[in-house]
């Protein structure tokens, strides 16, 4: 991965955002023989992701769908992911807040696994290794100051005075995207008035490669399986309650979780110094594209994490953009308006459906009325008795 040195450079694509989605986009587009400038924004280029200790697990844990795994395999990255720090999900147990339960099984759905659970750092290390050996990717260690677009190209002026010019600018710079705002694509943002509380534990009993989820009083508690009997907590809690959870000693938090799991995993031992929290919102850009600009990942959309599909949604953006660019006619450049419209059309249904589904489930399970409680708990039992519905839901989750 080359470093930029000259005062002005021309590339095919400028990817703004040095996180997992940005790195994936830069690698995929470079493998289509495009020259790609990878610009971390707003911070300077981060150091390559480092491996945590054997007994420690990163705070950012993702549930990867089959489509995400397929993309990593397509980029020849999955083979470089540390398999000792990845766990398959073969079953999922969902419990209502009073009664009702739902069981998903990879075996019953005739799929190899429902998902893979992996640390962001593990995935990024594999991406970093691939990027270092890609002569088509040029790392740019500077901040973006301005974006100018004309009929022929887009120009990004950097904080050090250099100018990058390309046919396409890809905004992969997260929920507070500079590219989205500069391109005039800011859309709607609706806070859920919740925080996602994350922390990691070691379970006394085997998790059996099962993901667990409990709905309780409008909140959602999920435990995701990690190797060596570790589990990762994602607790979607009301802001006031989340603040209390974040203030707890990890041992006290473990005991609190035990009341919901009813001893399913035995005693939980913290392996994180303290829980971390992040705000939950529903956000959607006005459009995914502007003149010579495309948005991907959280820069384009943010959904509730109750289905664990945010990262998968972003990686499907990466795949769709790569497909649209690779399939373009020889007389079109990668930022051509027709190419970008094809990308936007390809993503519209998936993004809209996921946002509608996760928001609807949040509304259903956050309502405290007795009728709503009865409906959602009965609904879990009802779906559990309909194999064809369960298979459809698994298919949606697999991407």
mmCIF file of C-alpha atoms in Angstrom:
data_model
loop_
_atom_site.group_PDB
_atom_site.id
_atom_site.type_symbol
_atom_site.label_atom_id
_atom_site.label_comp_id
_atom_site.label_asym_id
_atom_site.label_seq_id
_atom_site.Cartn_x
_atom_site.Cartn_y
_atom_site.Cartn_z
ATOM 1 C CA UNK A 1 0.000 0.000 0.000
ATOM 2 C CA UNK A 2 1.726 3.131 -1.222
ATOM 3 C CA UNK A 3 1.972 6.506 0.534
ATOM 4 C CA UNK A 4 1.088 9.721 -1.358
ATOM 5 C CA UNK A 5 3.959 12.179 -1.807
ATOM 6 C CA UNK A 6 3.130 14.607 -4.617
ATOM 7 C CA UNK A 7 1.070 17.797 -4.371
ATOM 8 C CA UNK A 8 -1.552 16.497 -6.791
ATOM 9 C CA UNK A 9 -2.617 12.957 -7.596
ATOM 10 C CA UNK A 10 -5.143 11.398 -9.933
ATOM 11 C CA UNK A 11 -6.879 8.128 -9.140
ATOM 12 C CA UNK A 12 -9.937 6.253 -10.325
ATOM 13 C CA UNK A 13 -11.558 6.259 -6.871
ATOM 14 C CA UNK A 14 -11.117 8.102 -3.576
ATOM 15 C CA UNK A 15 -12.483 6.184 -0.580
ATOM 16 C CA UNK A 16 -13.025 8.440 2.432
ATOM 17 C CA UNK A 17 -13.067 6.420 5.647
ATOM 18 C CA UNK A 18 -10.416 4.129 7.097
ATOM 19 C CA UNK A 19 -12.697 1.757 9.002
ATOM 20 C CA UNK A 20 -13.727 -1.768 8.105
ATOM 21 C CA UNK A 21 -16.220 -0.720 5.411
ATOM 22 C CA UNK A 22 -13.811 1.762 3.832
ATOM 23 C CA UNK A 23 -10.982 -0.764 3.753
ATOM 24 C CA UNK A 24 -13.243 -3.406 2.235
ATOM 25 C CA UNK A 25 -14.400 -0.991 -0.466
ATOM 26 C CA UNK A 26 -10.837 0.097 -1.261
ATOM 27 C CA UNK A 27 -9.672 -3.502 -1.572
ATOM 28 C CA UNK A 28 -12.590 -4.702 -3.699
ATOM 29 C CA UNK A 29 -12.330 -1.759 -6.105
ATOM 30 C CA UNK A 30 -8.550 -2.144 -6.355
ATOM 31 C CA UNK A 31 -9.042 -5.792 -7.298
ATOM 32 C CA UNK A 32 -11.038 -4.500 -10.283
ATOM 33 C CA UNK A 33 -7.742 -2.898 -11.398
ATOM 34 C CA UNK A 34 -8.739 0.583 -10.312
ATOM 35 C CA UNK A 35 -6.335 3.015 -8.670
ATOM 36 C CA UNK A 36 -7.755 3.790 -5.217
ATOM 37 C CA UNK A 37 -6.787 6.501 -2.720
ATOM 38 C CA UNK A 38 -7.800 5.479 0.820
ATOM 39 C CA UNK A 39 -8.318 8.527 3.012
ATOM 40 C CA UNK A 40 -9.049 8.156 6.732
ATOM 41 C CA UNK A 41 -11.527 10.790 7.860
ATOM 42 C CA UNK A 42 -11.764 12.685 10.115
ATOM 43 C CA UNK A 43 -8.716 11.305 11.975
ATOM 44 C CA UNK A 44 -5.326 10.582 10.471
ATOM 45 C CA UNK A 45 -4.720 7.102 9.148
ATOM 46 C CA UNK A 46 -4.943 4.649 12.037
ATOM 47 C CA UNK A 47 -2.273 2.099 12.741
ATOM 48 C CA UNK A 48 -3.050 -1.417 11.516
ATOM 49 C CA UNK A 49 -5.425 -3.226 13.835
ATOM 50 C CA UNK A 50 -3.495 -5.088 16.535
ATOM 51 C CA UNK A 51 -4.367 -8.423 18.072
ATOM 52 C CA UNK A 52 -5.729 -8.362 21.634
ATOM 53 C CA UNK A 53 -4.385 -10.754 24.228
ATOM 54 C CA UNK A 54 -5.598 -14.339 24.245
ATOM 55 C CA UNK A 55 -7.915 -13.678 27.202
ATOM 56 C CA UNK A 56 -9.169 -10.313 25.922
ATOM 57 C CA UNK A 57 -11.756 -9.642 23.272
ATOM 58 C CA UNK A 58 -12.352 -6.445 21.342
ATOM 59 C CA UNK A 59 -15.368 -4.320 22.236
ATOM 60 C CA UNK A 60 -16.575 -4.215 18.622
ATOM 61 C CA UNK A 61 -17.987 -7.654 17.827
ATOM 62 C CA UNK A 62 -19.926 -8.310 14.628
ATOM 63 C CA UNK A 63 -22.344 -11.003 13.514
ATOM 64 C CA UNK A 64 -21.383 -11.749 9.920
ATOM 65 C CA UNK A 65 -23.963 -13.165 7.523
ATOM 66 C CA UNK A 66 -23.234 -15.657 4.751
ATOM 67 C CA UNK A 67 -23.195 -12.814 2.228
ATOM 68 C CA UNK A 68 -20.507 -11.012 4.240
ATOM 69 C CA UNK A 69 -18.420 -14.155 4.506
ATOM 70 C CA UNK A 70 -18.804 -14.649 0.753
ATOM 71 C CA UNK A 71 -17.550 -11.098 0.118
ATOM 72 C CA UNK A 72 -14.480 -11.671 2.293
ATOM 73 C CA UNK A 73 -13.827 -14.931 0.440
ATOM 74 C CA UNK A 74 -14.261 -13.140 -2.889
ATOM 75 C CA UNK A 75 -11.599 -10.628 -1.825
ATOM 76 C CA UNK A 76 -9.373 -13.514 -0.590
ATOM 77 C CA UNK A 77 -9.480 -12.080 2.933
ATOM 78 C CA UNK A 78 -11.494 -14.711 4.816
ATOM 79 C CA UNK A 79 -8.594 -17.145 4.620
ATOM 80 C CA UNK A 80 -6.423 -14.628 6.531
ATOM 81 C CA UNK A 81 -8.925 -14.129 9.371
ATOM 82 C CA UNK A 82 -7.680 -15.785 12.573
ATOM 83 C CA UNK A 83 -9.995 -18.835 12.882
ATOM 84 C CA UNK A 84 -9.209 -19.198 16.597
ATOM 85 C CA UNK A 85 -11.025 -15.905 17.223
ATOM 86 C CA UNK A 86 -14.129 -16.579 15.108
ATOM 87 C CA UNK A 87 -17.165 -18.559 16.250
ATOM 88 C CA UNK A 88 -19.995 -20.007 14.130
ATOM 89 C CA UNK A 89 -23.627 -19.630 15.184
ATOM 90 C CA UNK A 90 -25.557 -22.841 14.623
ATOM 91 C CA UNK A 91 -28.622 -21.961 16.714
ATOM 92 C CA UNK A 92 -30.422 -18.875 17.967
ATOM 93 C CA UNK A 93 -32.793 -18.718 20.925
ATOM 94 C CA UNK A 94 -35.130 -15.725 21.288
ATOM 95 C CA UNK A 95 -37.192 -15.248 24.463
ATOM 96 C CA UNK A 96 -40.156 -12.934 25.069
ATOM 97 C CA UNK A 97 -40.513 -10.720 28.120
ATOM 98 C CA UNK A 98 -43.238 -12.862 29.727
ATOM 99 C CA UNK A 99 -43.526 -16.063 27.743
ATOM 100 C CA UNK A 100 -43.001 -17.114 24.180
ATOM 101 C CA UNK A 101 -39.811 -18.245 22.521
ATOM 102 C CA UNK A 102 -38.394 -18.764 19.075
ATOM 103 C CA UNK A 103 -35.662 -21.149 17.951
ATOM 104 C CA UNK A 104 -33.671 -20.854 14.728
ATOM 105 C CA UNK A 105 -31.488 -23.756 13.640
ATOM 106 C CA UNK A 106 -28.920 -23.928 10.848
ATOM 107 C CA UNK A 107 -29.594 -27.650 10.582
ATOM 108 C CA UNK A 108 -33.343 -27.164 10.103
ATOM 109 C CA UNK A 109 -32.720 -24.402 7.572
ATOM 110 C CA UNK A 110 -30.231 -26.595 5.688
ATOM 111 C CA UNK A 111 -27.433 -24.012 5.851
ATOM 112 C CA UNK A 112 -23.869 -24.485 7.170
ATOM 113 C CA UNK A 113 -24.321 -21.840 9.887
ATOM 114 C CA UNK A 114 -26.607 -18.921 10.698
ATOM 115 C CA UNK A 115 -23.753 -16.453 11.147
ATOM 116 C CA UNK A 116 -20.140 -15.983 12.204
ATOM 117 C CA UNK A 117 -19.203 -13.919 15.265
ATOM 118 C CA UNK A 118 -15.916 -12.039 14.887
ATOM 119 C CA UNK A 119 -14.052 -9.051 16.276
ATOM 120 C CA UNK A 120 -13.693 -5.972 14.108
ATOM 121 C CA UNK A 121 -9.939 -6.007 14.832
ATOM 122 C CA UNK A 122 -9.610 -9.566 13.497
ATOM 123 C CA UNK A 123 -11.342 -8.641 10.248
ATOM 124 C CA UNK A 124 -9.380 -5.411 9.889
ATOM 125 C CA UNK A 125 -6.047 -7.163 10.388
ATOM 126 C CA UNK A 126 -6.885 -9.457 7.477
ATOM 127 C CA UNK A 127 -7.923 -6.474 5.350
ATOM 128 C CA UNK A 128 -4.758 -4.564 6.320
ATOM 129 C CA UNK A 129 -2.593 -7.483 5.197
ATOM 130 C CA UNK A 130 -4.316 -7.587 1.811
ATOM 131 C CA UNK A 131 -4.144 -3.811 1.379
ATOM 132 C CA UNK A 132 -0.410 -3.746 2.123
ATOM 133 C CA UNK A 133 0.175 -6.028 -0.865
ATOM 134 C CA UNK A 134 -2.080 -4.075 -3.228
ATOM 135 C CA UNK A 135 -0.096 -1.659 -5.438
ATOM 136 C CA UNK A 136 -3.404 -0.185 -6.595
ATOM 137 C CA UNK A 137 -4.234 1.216 -3.124
ATOM 138 C CA UNK A 138 -2.563 4.444 -1.984
ATOM 139 C CA UNK A 139 -2.943 5.399 1.691
ATOM 140 C CA UNK A 140 -3.356 9.143 2.163
ATOM 141 C CA UNK A 141 -2.444 10.351 5.651
ATOM 142 C CA UNK A 142 -4.325 13.680 5.791
ATOM 143 C CA UNK A 143 -7.728 15.227 6.442
ATOM 144 C CA UNK A 144 -10.152 16.275 3.730
ATOM 145 C CA UNK A 145 -10.926 19.998 3.661
ATOM 146 C CA UNK A 146 -13.077 20.459 0.578
ATOM 147 C CA UNK A 147 -14.871 18.537 -2.153
ATOM 148 C CA UNK A 148 -15.407 19.928 -5.637
ATOM 149 C CA UNK A 149 -17.223 18.106 -8.416
ATOM 150 C CA UNK A 150 -17.495 18.829 -12.115
ATOM 151 C CA UNK A 151 -18.704 16.893 -15.137
ATOM 152 C CA UNK A 152 -15.403 15.062 -15.579
ATOM 153 C CA UNK A 153 -14.125 14.329 -12.067
ATOM 154 C CA UNK A 154 -14.243 15.050 -8.348
ATOM 155 C CA UNK A 155 -11.457 16.793 -6.438
ATOM 156 C CA UNK A 156 -10.717 16.504 -2.729
ATOM 157 C CA UNK A 157 -8.478 19.179 -1.215
ATOM 158 C CA UNK A 158 -6.534 17.939 1.799
ATOM 159 C CA UNK A 159 -5.437 19.705 4.959
ATOM 160 C CA UNK A 160 -1.775 19.559 3.814
ATOM 161 C CA UNK A 161 -2.570 21.440 0.590
ATOM 162 C CA UNK A 162 -2.496 18.401 -1.698
ATOM 163 C CA UNK A 163 -5.346 17.716 -4.102
ATOM 164 C CA UNK A 164 -6.722 14.295 -5.009
ATOM 165 C CA UNK A 165 -8.691 13.947 -8.227
ATOM 166 C CA UNK A 166 -10.778 10.931 -9.208
ATOM 167 C CA UNK A 167 -13.799 9.790 -11.172
ATOM 168 C CA UNK A 168 -15.598 8.688 -8.007
ATOM 169 C CA UNK A 169 -15.582 9.597 -4.301
ATOM 170 C CA UNK A 170 -16.910 6.895 -1.964
ATOM 171 C CA UNK A 171 -18.162 8.075 1.428
ATOM 172 C CA UNK A 172 -17.403 5.336 3.959
ATOM 173 C CA UNK A 173 -16.763 7.715 6.845
ATOM 174 C CA UNK A 174 -19.429 6.583 9.287
ATOM 175 C CA UNK A 175 -22.620 7.934 10.797
ATOM 176 C CA UNK A 176 -21.258 11.505 11.014
ATOM 177 C CA UNK A 177 -20.080 11.400 7.405
ATOM 178 C CA UNK A 178 -18.166 14.395 6.082
ATOM 179 C CA UNK A 179 -18.751 13.219 2.519
ATOM 180 C CA UNK A 180 -22.519 12.940 3.038
ATOM 181 C CA UNK A 181 -22.795 16.455 4.440
ATOM 182 C CA UNK A 182 -20.471 18.026 1.861
ATOM 183 C CA UNK A 183 -22.344 16.364 -1.006
ATOM 184 C CA UNK A 184 -25.706 17.621 0.308
ATOM 185 C CA UNK A 185 -27.026 14.137 1.066
ATOM 186 C CA UNK A 186 -27.862 14.535 4.766
ATOM 187 C CA UNK A 187 -31.249 12.930 5.421
ATOM 188 C CA UNK A 188 -33.263 11.878 8.449
ATOM 189 C CA UNK A 189 -31.965 10.933 11.895
ATOM 190 C CA UNK A 190 -34.263 9.637 14.630
ATOM 191 C CA UNK A 191 -32.695 8.828 18.002
ATOM 192 C CA UNK A 192 -34.056 5.764 19.775
ATOM 193 C CA UNK A 193 -33.154 7.302 23.153
ATOM 194 C CA UNK A 194 -31.238 4.114 23.868
ATOM 195 C CA UNK A 195 -27.612 3.118 24.212
ATOM 196 C CA UNK A 196 -26.033 -0.121 23.108
ATOM 197 C CA UNK A 197 -24.080 -1.444 26.099
ATOM 198 C CA UNK A 198 -21.298 -3.879 25.134
ATOM 199 C CA UNK A 199 -19.052 -6.038 27.299
ATOM 200 C CA UNK A 200 -17.427 -9.483 27.070
ATOM 201 C CA UNK A 201 -17.555 -12.422 29.505
ATOM 202 C CA UNK A 202 -16.404 -15.985 29.917
ATOM 203 C CA UNK A 203 -19.260 -18.389 30.593
ATOM 204 C CA UNK A 204 -19.121 -21.210 33.113
ATOM 205 C CA UNK A 205 -21.134 -23.452 30.779
ATOM 206 C CA UNK A 206 -20.797 -23.987 27.063
ATOM 207 C CA UNK A 207 -22.832 -21.661 24.862
ATOM 208 C CA UNK A 208 -23.199 -24.532 22.346
ATOM 209 C CA UNK A 209 -22.512 -22.137 19.450
ATOM 210 C CA UNK A 210 -25.880 -20.506 20.206
ATOM 211 C CA UNK A 211 -26.807 -16.818 20.136
ATOM 212 C CA UNK A 212 -29.283 -15.834 22.860
ATOM 213 C CA UNK A 213 -31.646 -12.862 22.878
ATOM 214 C CA UNK A 214 -34.099 -11.714 25.546
ATOM 215 C CA UNK A 215 -36.751 -8.993 25.262
ATOM 216 C CA UNK A 216 -37.587 -7.336 28.576
ATOM 217 C CA UNK A 217 -39.545 -4.132 29.291
ATOM 218 C CA UNK A 218 -38.659 -2.527 25.980
ATOM 219 C CA UNK A 219 -35.011 -3.505 26.158
ATOM 220 C CA UNK A 220 -33.064 -6.219 24.336
ATOM 221 C CA UNK A 221 -30.277 -8.307 25.832
ATOM 222 C CA UNK A 222 -28.187 -10.395 23.442
ATOM 223 C CA UNK A 223 -25.308 -12.770 24.182
ATOM 224 C CA UNK A 224 -23.259 -13.766 21.147
ATOM 225 C CA UNK A 225 -20.980 -16.829 21.201
ATOM 226 C CA UNK A 226 -17.202 -16.441 20.999
ATOM 227 C CA UNK A 227 -14.523 -19.146 21.136
ATOM 228 C CA UNK A 228 -13.452 -20.844 24.383
ATOM 229 C CA UNK A 229 -16.822 -20.308 26.114
ATOM 230 C CA UNK A 230 -16.651 -16.526 25.794
ATOM 231 C CA UNK A 231 -19.747 -14.454 25.027
ATOM 232 C CA UNK A 232 -20.258 -10.879 23.908
ATOM 233 C CA UNK A 233 -23.055 -8.784 25.413
ATOM 234 C CA UNK A 234 -25.093 -6.256 23.432
ATOM 235 C CA UNK A 235 -27.732 -4.678 25.692
ATOM 236 C CA UNK A 236 -30.012 -2.125 24.022
ATOM 237 C CA UNK A 237 -31.159 -0.113 27.030
ATOM 238 C CA UNK A 238 -32.995 3.156 27.641
ATOM 239 C CA UNK A 239 -30.517 5.987 28.130
ATOM 240 C CA UNK A 240 -31.119 6.346 31.883
ATOM 241 C CA UNK A 241 -30.878 2.635 32.521
ATOM 242 C CA UNK A 242 -27.876 2.330 30.201
ATOM 243 C CA UNK A 243 -26.019 4.942 32.245
ATOM 244 C CA UNK A 244 -26.624 2.832 35.341
ATOM 245 C CA UNK A 245 -25.387 -0.302 33.559
ATOM 246 C CA UNK A 246 -22.243 1.473 32.385
ATOM 247 C CA UNK A 247 -21.516 2.598 35.938
ATOM 248 C CA UNK A 248 -21.706 -0.944 37.306
ATOM 249 C CA UNK A 249 -18.665 -2.971 38.168
ATOM 250 C CA UNK A 250 -18.385 -5.672 35.450
ATOM 251 C CA UNK A 251 -19.010 -8.367 38.079
ATOM 252 C CA UNK A 252 -22.279 -6.704 39.075
ATOM 253 C CA UNK A 253 -23.234 -6.373 35.415
ATOM 254 C CA UNK A 254 -22.562 -10.100 34.988
ATOM 255 C CA UNK A 255 -24.934 -10.871 37.864
ATOM 256 C CA UNK A 256 -27.582 -8.622 36.313
ATOM 257 C CA UNK A 257 -27.317 -10.544 33.041
ATOM 258 C CA UNK A 258 -27.593 -13.815 34.938
ATOM 259 C CA UNK A 259 -31.118 -12.917 36.037
ATOM 260 C CA UNK A 260 -32.237 -12.813 32.401
ATOM 261 C CA UNK A 261 -30.323 -15.886 31.265
ATOM 262 C CA UNK A 262 -31.728 -17.908 34.217
ATOM 263 C CA UNK A 263 -28.442 -19.696 34.605
ATOM 264 C CA UNK A 264 -28.401 -20.843 30.978
ATOM 265 C CA UNK A 265 -24.643 -20.219 30.765
ATOM 266 C CA UNK A 266 -23.792 -20.541 34.438
ATOM 267 C CA UNK A 267 -21.691 -17.867 36.108
ATOM 268 C CA UNK A 268 -20.314 -15.143 33.844
ATOM 269 C CA UNK A 269 -16.795 -13.841 34.458
ATOM 270 C CA UNK A 270 -15.942 -10.410 32.961
ATOM 271 C CA UNK A 271 -13.048 -10.249 30.514
ATOM 272 C CA UNK A 272 -13.538 -6.549 29.698
ATOM 273 C CA UNK A 273 -12.308 -3.788 31.992
ATOM 274 C CA UNK A 274 -15.708 -2.043 31.842
ATOM 275 C CA UNK A 275 -18.742 -1.918 29.590
ATOM 276 C CA UNK A 276 -18.857 0.598 26.755
ATOM 277 C CA UNK A 277 -21.897 2.327 25.281
ATOM 278 C CA UNK A 278 -22.921 3.887 21.974
ATOM 279 C CA UNK A 279 -26.108 5.780 21.014
ATOM 280 C CA UNK A 280 -28.736 3.994 18.909
ATOM 281 C CA UNK A 281 -30.409 5.846 16.040
ATOM 282 C CA UNK A 282 -32.313 5.221 12.836
ATOM 283 C CA UNK A 283 -30.689 7.240 10.062
ATOM 284 C CA UNK A 284 -31.061 7.365 6.303
ATOM 285 C CA UNK A 285 -29.244 9.571 3.798
ATOM 286 C CA UNK A 286 -31.388 11.578 1.399
ATOM 287 C CA UNK A 287 -29.958 9.483 -1.437
ATOM 288 C CA UNK A 288 -27.076 7.050 -1.761
ATOM 289 C CA UNK A 289 -25.540 9.010 -4.629
ATOM 290 C CA UNK A 290 -24.771 12.502 -5.842
ATOM 291 C CA UNK A 291 -22.715 13.654 -8.814
ATOM 292 C CA UNK A 292 -19.589 11.440 -8.713
ATOM 293 C CA UNK A 293 -20.292 10.489 -5.087
ATOM 294 C CA UNK A 294 -21.569 7.226 -3.577
ATOM 295 C CA UNK A 295 -22.312 6.501 0.086
ATOM 296 C CA UNK A 296 -21.826 3.118 1.752
ATOM 297 C CA UNK A 297 -22.154 1.709 5.277
ATOM 298 C CA UNK A 298 -23.134 3.963 8.171
ATOM 299 C CA UNK A 299 -22.554 7.007 5.993
ATOM 300 C CA UNK A 300 -25.627 5.883 4.042
ATOM 301 C CA UNK A 301 -27.797 4.253 6.730
ATOM 302 C CA UNK A 302 -27.867 3.261 10.393
ATOM 303 C CA UNK A 303 -30.348 0.698 11.754
ATOM 304 C CA UNK A 304 -31.159 -0.646 15.218
ATOM 305 C CA UNK A 305 -28.701 -3.413 16.204
ATOM 306 C CA UNK A 306 -31.385 -5.831 17.480
ATOM 307 C CA UNK A 307 -30.936 -8.015 14.378
ATOM 308 C CA UNK A 308 -27.158 -7.565 14.222
ATOM 309 C CA UNK A 309 -27.356 -6.582 10.548
ATOM 310 C CA UNK A 310 -25.754 -3.119 10.401
ATOM 311 C CA UNK A 311 -22.302 -4.271 9.308
ATOM 312 C CA UNK A 312 -23.773 -6.843 6.913
ATOM 313 C CA UNK A 313 -25.885 -4.131 5.317
ATOM 314 C CA UNK A 314 -22.758 -2.032 4.782
ATOM 315 C CA UNK A 315 -20.788 -4.918 3.316
ATOM 316 C CA UNK A 316 -23.642 -5.574 0.879
ATOM 317 C CA UNK A 317 -23.268 -1.914 -0.155
ATOM 318 C CA UNK A 318 -19.586 -2.599 -0.854
ATOM 319 C CA UNK A 319 -20.415 -5.677 -2.938
ATOM 320 C CA UNK A 320 -23.150 -3.892 -4.912
ATOM 321 C CA UNK A 321 -20.939 -0.874 -5.647
ATOM 322 C CA UNK A 322 -18.134 -3.179 -6.746
ATOM 323 C CA UNK A 323 -20.530 -5.080 -9.022
ATOM 324 C CA UNK A 324 -21.920 -1.896 -10.577
ATOM 325 C CA UNK A 325 -18.450 -0.536 -11.264
ATOM 326 C CA UNK A 326 -17.142 -3.848 -12.633
ATOM 327 C CA UNK A 327 -20.148 -4.292 -14.951
ATOM 328 C CA UNK A 328 -20.005 -0.790 -16.440
ATOM 329 C CA UNK A 329 -19.684 -0.330 -20.176
ATOM 330 C CA UNK A 330 -16.212 0.421 -21.528
ATOM 331 C CA UNK A 331 -17.176 3.991 -22.404
ATOM 332 C CA UNK A 332 -18.278 4.814 -18.838
ATOM 333 C CA UNK A 333 -15.901 5.713 -16.009
ATOM 334 C CA UNK A 334 -16.546 4.404 -12.491
ATOM 335 C CA UNK A 335 -18.228 7.648 -11.389
ATOM 336 C CA UNK A 336 -20.605 7.842 -14.339
ATOM 337 C CA UNK A 337 -24.136 8.822 -13.310
ATOM 338 C CA UNK A 338 -25.653 5.696 -14.889
ATOM 339 C CA UNK A 339 -23.250 3.437 -12.971
ATOM 340 C CA UNK A 340 -24.125 5.148 -9.697
ATOM 341 C CA UNK A 341 -27.862 4.938 -10.358
ATOM 342 C CA UNK A 342 -27.487 1.195 -10.898
ATOM 343 C CA UNK A 343 -25.781 0.927 -7.519
ATOM 344 C CA UNK A 344 -28.526 2.934 -5.817
ATOM 345 C CA UNK A 345 -31.304 0.863 -7.384
ATOM 346 C CA UNK A 346 -29.582 -2.368 -6.393
ATOM 347 C CA UNK A 347 -29.500 -1.303 -2.734
ATOM 348 C CA UNK A 348 -32.876 0.410 -2.331
ATOM 349 C CA UNK A 349 -35.037 -2.607 -1.433
ATOM 350 C CA UNK A 350 -32.545 -4.244 0.933
ATOM 351 C CA UNK A 351 -31.852 -1.054 2.897
ATOM 352 C CA UNK A 352 -35.520 -0.062 3.079
ATOM 353 C CA UNK A 353 -36.616 -3.531 4.141
ATOM 354 C CA UNK A 354 -33.976 -3.808 6.885
ATOM 355 C CA UNK A 355 -34.728 -0.332 8.254
ATOM 356 C CA UNK A 356 -38.480 -1.050 8.254
ATOM 357 C CA UNK A 357 -38.046 -4.455 9.909
ATOM 358 C CA UNK A 358 -35.650 -3.422 12.671
ATOM 359 C CA UNK A 359 -37.592 -0.248 13.438
ATOM 360 C CA UNK A 360 -40.878 -2.175 13.513
ATOM 361 C CA UNK A 361 -39.473 -4.810 15.852
ATOM 362 C CA UNK A 362 -38.092 -2.118 18.121
ATOM 363 C CA UNK A 363 -41.502 -0.439 18.298
ATOM 364 C CA UNK A 364 -43.250 -3.754 18.956
ATOM 365 C CA UNK A 365 -40.943 -4.804 21.772
ATOM 366 C CA UNK A 366 -40.591 -1.355 23.353
ATOM 367 C CA UNK A 367 -44.345 -0.970 23.934
ATOM 368 C CA UNK A 368 -45.314 -1.794 27.516
ATOM 369 C CA UNK A 369 -49.090 -2.204 27.076
ATOM 370 C CA UNK A 370 -50.517 -5.634 28.083
ATOM 371 C CA UNK A 371 -52.018 -6.121 24.610
ATOM 372 C CA UNK A 372 -48.676 -5.488 22.926
ATOM 373 C CA UNK A 373 -46.943 -7.878 25.330
ATOM 374 C CA UNK A 374 -49.476 -10.584 24.563
ATOM 375 C CA UNK A 375 -49.174 -10.028 20.810
ATOM 376 C CA UNK A 376 -45.410 -10.171 20.658
ATOM 377 C CA UNK A 377 -45.052 -13.180 22.943
ATOM 378 C CA UNK A 378 -47.807 -15.057 21.115
ATOM 379 C CA UNK A 379 -46.136 -14.019 17.871
ATOM 380 C CA UNK A 380 -42.871 -15.666 18.886
ATOM 381 C CA UNK A 381 -44.682 -18.913 19.640
ATOM 382 C CA UNK A 382 -46.628 -18.680 16.395
ATOM 383 C CA UNK A 383 -43.573 -18.171 14.210
ATOM 384 C CA UNK A 384 -41.834 -21.001 16.046
ATOM 385 C CA UNK A 385 -44.515 -23.387 14.800
ATOM 386 C CA UNK A 386 -44.226 -22.276 11.151
ATOM 387 C CA UNK A 387 -41.066 -23.752 9.596
ATOM 388 C CA UNK A 388 -41.528 -22.005 6.242
ATOM 389 C CA UNK A 389 -41.733 -18.582 7.955
ATOM 390 C CA UNK A 390 -38.623 -19.336 9.988
ATOM 391 C CA UNK A 391 -36.763 -20.390 6.839
ATOM 392 C CA UNK A 392 -37.782 -17.121 5.154
ATOM 393 C CA UNK A 393 -36.519 -15.091 8.133
ATOM 394 C CA UNK A 394 -33.233 -17.014 8.165
ATOM 395 C CA UNK A 395 -32.850 -16.354 4.447
ATOM 396 C CA UNK A 396 -33.254 -12.627 5.033
ATOM 397 C CA UNK A 397 -30.671 -12.704 7.830
ATOM 398 C CA UNK A 398 -28.188 -14.649 5.692
ATOM 399 C CA UNK A 399 -28.333 -11.886 3.094
#
